[in-house]
GROMACS .gro file of C-alpha atoms in nm:
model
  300
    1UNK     CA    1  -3.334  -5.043   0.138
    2UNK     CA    2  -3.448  -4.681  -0.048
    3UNK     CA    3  -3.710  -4.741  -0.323
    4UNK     CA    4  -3.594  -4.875  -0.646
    5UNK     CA    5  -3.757  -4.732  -0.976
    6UNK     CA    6  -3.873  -4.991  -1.203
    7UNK     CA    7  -3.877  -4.858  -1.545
    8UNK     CA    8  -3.827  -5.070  -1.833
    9UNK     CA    9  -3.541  -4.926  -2.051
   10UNK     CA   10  -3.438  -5.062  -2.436
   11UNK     CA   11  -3.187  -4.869  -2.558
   12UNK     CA   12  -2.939  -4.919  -2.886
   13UNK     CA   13  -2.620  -4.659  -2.950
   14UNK     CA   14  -2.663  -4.529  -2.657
   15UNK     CA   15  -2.372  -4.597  -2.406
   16UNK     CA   16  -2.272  -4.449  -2.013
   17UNK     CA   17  -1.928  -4.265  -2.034
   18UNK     CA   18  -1.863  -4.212  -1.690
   19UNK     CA   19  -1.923  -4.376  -1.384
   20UNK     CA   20  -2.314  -4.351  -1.322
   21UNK     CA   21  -2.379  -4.176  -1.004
   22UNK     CA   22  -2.720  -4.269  -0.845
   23UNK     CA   23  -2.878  -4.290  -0.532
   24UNK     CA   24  -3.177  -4.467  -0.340
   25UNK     CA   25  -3.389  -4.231  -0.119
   26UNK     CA   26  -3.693  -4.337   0.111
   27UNK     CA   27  -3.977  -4.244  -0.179
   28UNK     CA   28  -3.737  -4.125  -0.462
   29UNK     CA   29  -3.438  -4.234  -0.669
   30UNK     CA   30  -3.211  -4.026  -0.842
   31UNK     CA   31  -2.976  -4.139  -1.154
   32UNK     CA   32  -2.696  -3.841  -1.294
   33UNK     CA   33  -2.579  -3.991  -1.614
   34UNK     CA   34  -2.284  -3.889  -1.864
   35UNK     CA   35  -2.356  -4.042  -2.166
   36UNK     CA   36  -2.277  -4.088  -2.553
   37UNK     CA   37  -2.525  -4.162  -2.869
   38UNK     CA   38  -2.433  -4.223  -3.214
   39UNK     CA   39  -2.675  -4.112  -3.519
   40UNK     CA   40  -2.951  -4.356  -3.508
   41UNK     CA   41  -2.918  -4.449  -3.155
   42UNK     CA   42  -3.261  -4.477  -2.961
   43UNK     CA   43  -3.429  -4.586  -2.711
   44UNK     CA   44  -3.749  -4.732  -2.529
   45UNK     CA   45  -3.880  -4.640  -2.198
   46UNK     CA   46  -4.152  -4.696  -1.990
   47UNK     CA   47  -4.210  -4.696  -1.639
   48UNK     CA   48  -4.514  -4.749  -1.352
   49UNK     CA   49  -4.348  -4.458  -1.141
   50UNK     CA   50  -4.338  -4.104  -1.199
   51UNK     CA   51  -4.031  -3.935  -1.307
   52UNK     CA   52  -3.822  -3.635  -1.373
   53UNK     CA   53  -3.544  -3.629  -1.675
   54UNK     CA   54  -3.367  -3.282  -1.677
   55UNK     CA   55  -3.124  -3.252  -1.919
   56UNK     CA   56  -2.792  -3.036  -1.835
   57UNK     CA   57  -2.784  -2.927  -2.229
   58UNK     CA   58  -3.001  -2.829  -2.504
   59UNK     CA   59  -3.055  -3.143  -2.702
   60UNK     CA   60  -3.368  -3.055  -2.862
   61UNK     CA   61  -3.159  -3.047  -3.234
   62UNK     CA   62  -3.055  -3.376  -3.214
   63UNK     CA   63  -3.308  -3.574  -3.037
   64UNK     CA   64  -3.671  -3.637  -3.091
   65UNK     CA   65  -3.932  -3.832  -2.884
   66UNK     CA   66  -4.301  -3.980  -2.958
   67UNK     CA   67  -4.543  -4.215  -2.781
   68UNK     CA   68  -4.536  -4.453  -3.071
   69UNK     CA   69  -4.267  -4.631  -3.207
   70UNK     CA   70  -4.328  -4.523  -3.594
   71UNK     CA   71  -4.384  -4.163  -3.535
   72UNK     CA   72  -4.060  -4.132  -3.353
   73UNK     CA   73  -3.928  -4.120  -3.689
   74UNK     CA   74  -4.209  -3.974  -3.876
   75UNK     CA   75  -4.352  -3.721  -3.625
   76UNK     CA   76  -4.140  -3.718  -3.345
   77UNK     CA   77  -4.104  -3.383  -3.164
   78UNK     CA   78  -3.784  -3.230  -3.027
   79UNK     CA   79  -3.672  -3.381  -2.698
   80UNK     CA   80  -3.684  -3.084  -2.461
   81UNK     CA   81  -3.456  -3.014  -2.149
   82UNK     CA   82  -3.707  -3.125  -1.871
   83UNK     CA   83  -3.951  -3.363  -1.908
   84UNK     CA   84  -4.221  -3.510  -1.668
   85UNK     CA   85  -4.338  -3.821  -1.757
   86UNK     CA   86  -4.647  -3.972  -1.623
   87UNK     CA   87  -4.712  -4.284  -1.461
   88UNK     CA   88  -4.728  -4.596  -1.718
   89UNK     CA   89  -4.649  -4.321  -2.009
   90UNK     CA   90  -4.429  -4.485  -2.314
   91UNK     CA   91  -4.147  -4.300  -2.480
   92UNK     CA   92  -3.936  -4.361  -2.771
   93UNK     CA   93  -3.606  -4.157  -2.839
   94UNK     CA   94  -3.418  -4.113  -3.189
   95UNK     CA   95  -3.127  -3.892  -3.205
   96UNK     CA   96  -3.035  -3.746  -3.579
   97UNK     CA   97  -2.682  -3.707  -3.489
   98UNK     CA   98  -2.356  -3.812  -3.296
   99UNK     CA   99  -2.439  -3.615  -2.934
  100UNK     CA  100  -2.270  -3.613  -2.583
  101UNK     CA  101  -2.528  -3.522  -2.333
  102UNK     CA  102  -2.538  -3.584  -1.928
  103UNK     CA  103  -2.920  -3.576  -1.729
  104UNK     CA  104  -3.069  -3.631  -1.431
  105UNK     CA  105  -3.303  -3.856  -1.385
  106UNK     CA  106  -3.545  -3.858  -1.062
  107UNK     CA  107  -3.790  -4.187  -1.017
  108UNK     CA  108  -4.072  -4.130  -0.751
  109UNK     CA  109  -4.312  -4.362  -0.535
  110UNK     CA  110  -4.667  -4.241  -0.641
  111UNK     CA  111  -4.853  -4.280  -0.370
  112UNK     CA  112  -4.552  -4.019  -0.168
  113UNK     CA  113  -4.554  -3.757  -0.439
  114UNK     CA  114  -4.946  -3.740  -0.411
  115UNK     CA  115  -4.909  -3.774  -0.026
  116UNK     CA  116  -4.671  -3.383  -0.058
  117UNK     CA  117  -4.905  -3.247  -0.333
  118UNK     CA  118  -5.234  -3.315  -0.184
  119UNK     CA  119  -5.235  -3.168   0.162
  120UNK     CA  120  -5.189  -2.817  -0.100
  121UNK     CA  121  -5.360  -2.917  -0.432
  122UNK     CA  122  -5.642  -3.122  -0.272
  123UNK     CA  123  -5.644  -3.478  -0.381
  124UNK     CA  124  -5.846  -3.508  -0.729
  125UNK     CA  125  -5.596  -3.207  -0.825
  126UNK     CA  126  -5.272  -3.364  -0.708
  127UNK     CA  127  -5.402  -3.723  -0.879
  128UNK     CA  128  -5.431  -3.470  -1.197
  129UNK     CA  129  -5.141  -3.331  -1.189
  130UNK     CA  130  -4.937  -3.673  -1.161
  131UNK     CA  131  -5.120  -3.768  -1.436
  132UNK     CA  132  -5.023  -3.498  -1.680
  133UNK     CA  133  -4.691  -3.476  -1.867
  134UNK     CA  134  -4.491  -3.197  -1.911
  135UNK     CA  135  -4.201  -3.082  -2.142
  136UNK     CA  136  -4.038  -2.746  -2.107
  137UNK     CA  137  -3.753  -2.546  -2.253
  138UNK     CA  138  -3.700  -2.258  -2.066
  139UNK     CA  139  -3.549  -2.398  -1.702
  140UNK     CA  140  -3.251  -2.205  -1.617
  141UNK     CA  141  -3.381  -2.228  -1.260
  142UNK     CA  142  -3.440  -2.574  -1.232
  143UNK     CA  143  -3.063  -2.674  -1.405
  144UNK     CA  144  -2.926  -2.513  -1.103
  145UNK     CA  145  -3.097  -2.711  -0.882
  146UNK     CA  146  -3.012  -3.059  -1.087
  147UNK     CA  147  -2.689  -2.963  -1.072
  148UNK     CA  148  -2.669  -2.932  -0.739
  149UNK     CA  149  -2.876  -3.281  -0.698
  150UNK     CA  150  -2.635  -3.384  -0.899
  151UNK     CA  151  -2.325  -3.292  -0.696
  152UNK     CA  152  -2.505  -3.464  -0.360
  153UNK     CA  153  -2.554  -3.770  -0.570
  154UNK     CA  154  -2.178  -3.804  -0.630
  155UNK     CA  155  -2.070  -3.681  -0.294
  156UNK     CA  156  -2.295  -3.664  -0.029
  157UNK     CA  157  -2.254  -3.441   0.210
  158UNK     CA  158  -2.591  -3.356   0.390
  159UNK     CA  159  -2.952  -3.559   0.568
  160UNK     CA  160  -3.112  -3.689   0.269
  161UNK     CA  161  -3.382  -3.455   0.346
  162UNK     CA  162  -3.188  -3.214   0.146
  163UNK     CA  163  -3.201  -3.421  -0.161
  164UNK     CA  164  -3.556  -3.493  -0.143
  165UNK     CA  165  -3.630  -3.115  -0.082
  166UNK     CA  166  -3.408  -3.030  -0.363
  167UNK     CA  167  -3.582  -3.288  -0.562
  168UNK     CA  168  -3.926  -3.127  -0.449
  169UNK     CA  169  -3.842  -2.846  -0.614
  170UNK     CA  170  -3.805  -2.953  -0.923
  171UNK     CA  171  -4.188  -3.132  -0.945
  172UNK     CA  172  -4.330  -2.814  -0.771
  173UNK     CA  173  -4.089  -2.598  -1.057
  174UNK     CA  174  -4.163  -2.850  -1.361
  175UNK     CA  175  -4.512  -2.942  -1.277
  176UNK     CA  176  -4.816  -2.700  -1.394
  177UNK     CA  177  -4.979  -2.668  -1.051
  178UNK     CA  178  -5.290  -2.455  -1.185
  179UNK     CA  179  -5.606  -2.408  -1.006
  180UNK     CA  180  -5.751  -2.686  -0.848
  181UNK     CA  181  -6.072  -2.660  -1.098
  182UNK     CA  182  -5.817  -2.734  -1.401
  183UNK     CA  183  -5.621  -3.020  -1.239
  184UNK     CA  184  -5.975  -3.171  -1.213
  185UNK     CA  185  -6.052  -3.129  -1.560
  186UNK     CA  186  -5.731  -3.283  -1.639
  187UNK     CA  187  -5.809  -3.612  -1.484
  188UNK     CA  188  -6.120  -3.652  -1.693
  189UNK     CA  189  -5.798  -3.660  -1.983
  190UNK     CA  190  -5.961  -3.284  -2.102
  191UNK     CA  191  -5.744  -2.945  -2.188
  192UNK     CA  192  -5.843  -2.713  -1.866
  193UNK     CA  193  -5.962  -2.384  -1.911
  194UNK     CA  194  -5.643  -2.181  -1.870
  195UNK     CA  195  -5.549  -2.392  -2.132
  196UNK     CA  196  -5.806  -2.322  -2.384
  197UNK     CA  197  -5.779  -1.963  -2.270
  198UNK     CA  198  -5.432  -1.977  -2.383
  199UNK     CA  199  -5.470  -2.127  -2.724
  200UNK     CA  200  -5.795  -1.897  -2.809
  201UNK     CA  201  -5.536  -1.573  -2.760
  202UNK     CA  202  -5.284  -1.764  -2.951
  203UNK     CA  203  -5.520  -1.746  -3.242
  204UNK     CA  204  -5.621  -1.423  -3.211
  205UNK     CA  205  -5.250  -1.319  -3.215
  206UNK     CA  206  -5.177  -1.530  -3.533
  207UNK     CA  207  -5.471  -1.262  -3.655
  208UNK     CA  208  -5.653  -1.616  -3.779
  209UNK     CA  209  -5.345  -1.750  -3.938
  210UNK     CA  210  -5.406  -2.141  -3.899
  211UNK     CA  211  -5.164  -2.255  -3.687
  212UNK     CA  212  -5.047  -2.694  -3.661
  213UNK     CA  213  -5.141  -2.889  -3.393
  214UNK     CA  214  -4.805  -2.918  -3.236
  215UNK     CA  215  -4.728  -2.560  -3.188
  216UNK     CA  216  -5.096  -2.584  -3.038
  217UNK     CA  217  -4.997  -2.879  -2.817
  218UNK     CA  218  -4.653  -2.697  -2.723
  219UNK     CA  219  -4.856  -2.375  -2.643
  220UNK     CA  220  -5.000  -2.589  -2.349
  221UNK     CA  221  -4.728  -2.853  -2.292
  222UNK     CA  222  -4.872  -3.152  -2.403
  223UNK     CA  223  -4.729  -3.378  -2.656
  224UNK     CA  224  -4.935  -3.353  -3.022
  225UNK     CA  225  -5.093  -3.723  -2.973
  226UNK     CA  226  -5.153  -3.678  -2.615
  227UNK     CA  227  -5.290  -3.308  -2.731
  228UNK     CA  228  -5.534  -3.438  -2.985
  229UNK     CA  229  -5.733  -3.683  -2.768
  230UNK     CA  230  -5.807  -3.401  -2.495
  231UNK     CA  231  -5.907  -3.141  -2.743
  232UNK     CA  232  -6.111  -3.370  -2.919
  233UNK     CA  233  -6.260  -3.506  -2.566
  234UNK     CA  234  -6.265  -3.088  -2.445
  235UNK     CA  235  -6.437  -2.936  -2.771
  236UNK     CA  236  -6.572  -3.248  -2.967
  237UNK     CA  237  -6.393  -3.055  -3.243
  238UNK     CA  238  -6.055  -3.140  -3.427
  239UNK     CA  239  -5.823  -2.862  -3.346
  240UNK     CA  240  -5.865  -2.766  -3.758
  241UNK     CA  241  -6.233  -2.718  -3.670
  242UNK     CA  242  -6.239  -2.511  -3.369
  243UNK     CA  243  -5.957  -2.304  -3.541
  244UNK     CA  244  -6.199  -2.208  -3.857
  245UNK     CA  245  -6.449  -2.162  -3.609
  246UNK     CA  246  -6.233  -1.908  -3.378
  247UNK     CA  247  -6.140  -1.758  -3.718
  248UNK     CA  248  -6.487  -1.689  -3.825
  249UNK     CA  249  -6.572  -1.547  -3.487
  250UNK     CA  250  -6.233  -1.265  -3.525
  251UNK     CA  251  -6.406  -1.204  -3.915
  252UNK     CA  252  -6.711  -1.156  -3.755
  253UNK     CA  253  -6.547  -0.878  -3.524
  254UNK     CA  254  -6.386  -0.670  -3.769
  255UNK     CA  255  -6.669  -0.679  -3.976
  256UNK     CA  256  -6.844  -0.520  -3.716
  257UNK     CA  257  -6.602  -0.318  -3.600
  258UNK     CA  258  -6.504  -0.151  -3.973
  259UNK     CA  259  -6.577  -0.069  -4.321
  260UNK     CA  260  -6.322  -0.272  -4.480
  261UNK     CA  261  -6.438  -0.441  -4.801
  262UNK     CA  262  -6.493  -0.848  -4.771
  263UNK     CA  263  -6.224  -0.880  -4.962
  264UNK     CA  264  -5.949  -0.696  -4.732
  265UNK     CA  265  -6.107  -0.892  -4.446
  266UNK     CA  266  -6.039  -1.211  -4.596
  267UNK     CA  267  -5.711  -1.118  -4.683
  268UNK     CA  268  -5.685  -1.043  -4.327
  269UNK     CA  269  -5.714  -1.376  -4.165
  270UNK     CA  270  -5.592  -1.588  -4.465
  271UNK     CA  271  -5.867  -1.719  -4.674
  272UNK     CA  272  -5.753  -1.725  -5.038
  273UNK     CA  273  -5.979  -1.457  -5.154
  274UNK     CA  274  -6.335  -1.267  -5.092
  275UNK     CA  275  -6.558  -1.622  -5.262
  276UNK     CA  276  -6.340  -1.899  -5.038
  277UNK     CA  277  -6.404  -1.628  -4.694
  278UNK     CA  278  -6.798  -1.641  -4.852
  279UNK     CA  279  -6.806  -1.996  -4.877
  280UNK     CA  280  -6.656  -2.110  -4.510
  281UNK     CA  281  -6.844  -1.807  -4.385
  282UNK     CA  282  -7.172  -1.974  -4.538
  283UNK     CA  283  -7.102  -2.306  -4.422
  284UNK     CA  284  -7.075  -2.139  -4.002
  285UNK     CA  285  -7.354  -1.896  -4.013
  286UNK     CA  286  -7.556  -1.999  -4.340
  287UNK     CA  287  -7.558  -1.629  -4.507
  288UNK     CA  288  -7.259  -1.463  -4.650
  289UNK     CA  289  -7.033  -1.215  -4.484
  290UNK     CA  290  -7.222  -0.939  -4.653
  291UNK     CA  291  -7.611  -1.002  -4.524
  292UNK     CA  292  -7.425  -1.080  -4.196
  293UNK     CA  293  -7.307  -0.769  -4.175
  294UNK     CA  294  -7.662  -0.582  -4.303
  295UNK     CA  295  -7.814  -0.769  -4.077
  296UNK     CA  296  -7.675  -0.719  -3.738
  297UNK     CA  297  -7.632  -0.347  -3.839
  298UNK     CA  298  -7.971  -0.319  -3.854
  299UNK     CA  299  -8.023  -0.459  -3.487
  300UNK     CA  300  -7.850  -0.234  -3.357
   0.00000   0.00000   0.00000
């Protein structure tokens, strides 16, 4: 017998309306699923095994997902069309409206998927990578493959080992496979440093605008509660801190790079007006914008 995935599933308006085509593979199991849900339907999932849902349609307007059971409803965010889930990772599902959908989902045995990525990743960067979710939008690519997954599922017609490479291709297309030196980072439950790289030019494109934790957590592909921990754990900062902080350091820039008056340069980046720039200003580098400026002119 194949392996057997062992999730725990709890769902309500949610119902199968076709025949549902899976298949049991040495280390993998793969589930193609048409499928109906009324407004309100949701659902509860959990499982010790790794997996892979790719969805075969964008239903990121109708359903919403969340680690908790009250912010599903609250603060859910939009289910995207490929999701890795982690190891013992909860989800909860809500959809807003009637929807049809159809998805594949791909269950693996841990211990195979970090016997493929380790000989390549090493193995504290492969453990790290299994351990980190992912949700993405953008997968053209990777619906082409599930599709043909899918098709093998209902008919096969080749060696398993074409399954399982297809099904290879999606982790090595969905998973973030950075440097070895992030993956590591990740398993201490921290944000790597591509990451952080990413969100400090997100700021400085948003010219200091403040920007909400979840399009920070989407920048890097993390979900906002899962997000919040490993900023907090990578910065000791909120991500509302280290955002005033990275928007002080851009004011402190253009005030060295220009004449413009305190007042344009708070208008600049946000701040209300040239006494609520003076006060946050104060409260970072304990002199006003003003002196700041005197003074490291006159270092120079």
């Amino acid at each position: 017998m194949g392996f057997l995935h062992s999730m725990i599933c709890e769902t309500d308006g949610i119902q199968a309306i076709a025949p549902v085509q899976w298949r049991s593979f040495d280390d993998m199991c793969a589930v193609y699923w048409h499928a109906r849900a009324t407004k309100g339907a949701g659902g509860y999932y959990i499982s010790p095994d790794p997996r892979i849902m790719l969805f075969f349609d964008d239903i990121s307007g109708r359903a919403r997902m969340a680690e908790d059971a009250e912010a599903v409803t609250t603060a859910g965010r939009p289910m995207l069309q490929a999701l890795y889930v982690p190891p013992g990772r909860p989800m909860w599902t809500r959809f807003s409206d009637n929807h049809k959908f159809s998805h594949l989902d791909l269950h693996f045995n841990r211990r195979w998927l970090q016997g493929k990525l380790a000989p390549v990743l090493g193995e504290a960067a492969a453990n790290a990578a299994i351990l980190r979710p992912v949700e993405r939008q953008d997968v053209a690519p990777l619906i082409v493959i599930g599709h043909t997954l899918a098709r093998e599922l209902a008919t096969p017609s080749r060696h398993p080992l074409f399954a399982e490479s297809l099904a290879m291709s999606l982790i090595s297309g969905l998973l973030d496979l950075s440097e070895e030196a992030d993956l590591i980072e990740l398993a201490s439950g921290g944000l790597t440093p591509m990451q952080m790289r990413r969100l400090r030019a997100m700021v400085a494109e948003s010219g200091g605008a403040r920007l909400s934790t979840g399009v920070l957590a989407e920048a890097v592909g993390l979900s906002e509660s899962w997000f919040t921990q490993a900023f907090k754990k990578t910065t000791g900062k909120t991500p509302l801190q280290w955002q005033q902080e990275q928007r002080i350091a851009l004011v402190k820039e253009l005030l060295l790079r220009g004449d413009l008056s305190i007042a344009s340069v708070a208008d600049r980046f946000g701040f209300a007006d040239q006494a609520h720039l003076t006060r946050v200003f104060r409260q970072y580098e304990g002199t006003t914008p003003a002196a700041w400026r005197r003074e490291q002119r006159l270092s120079l």
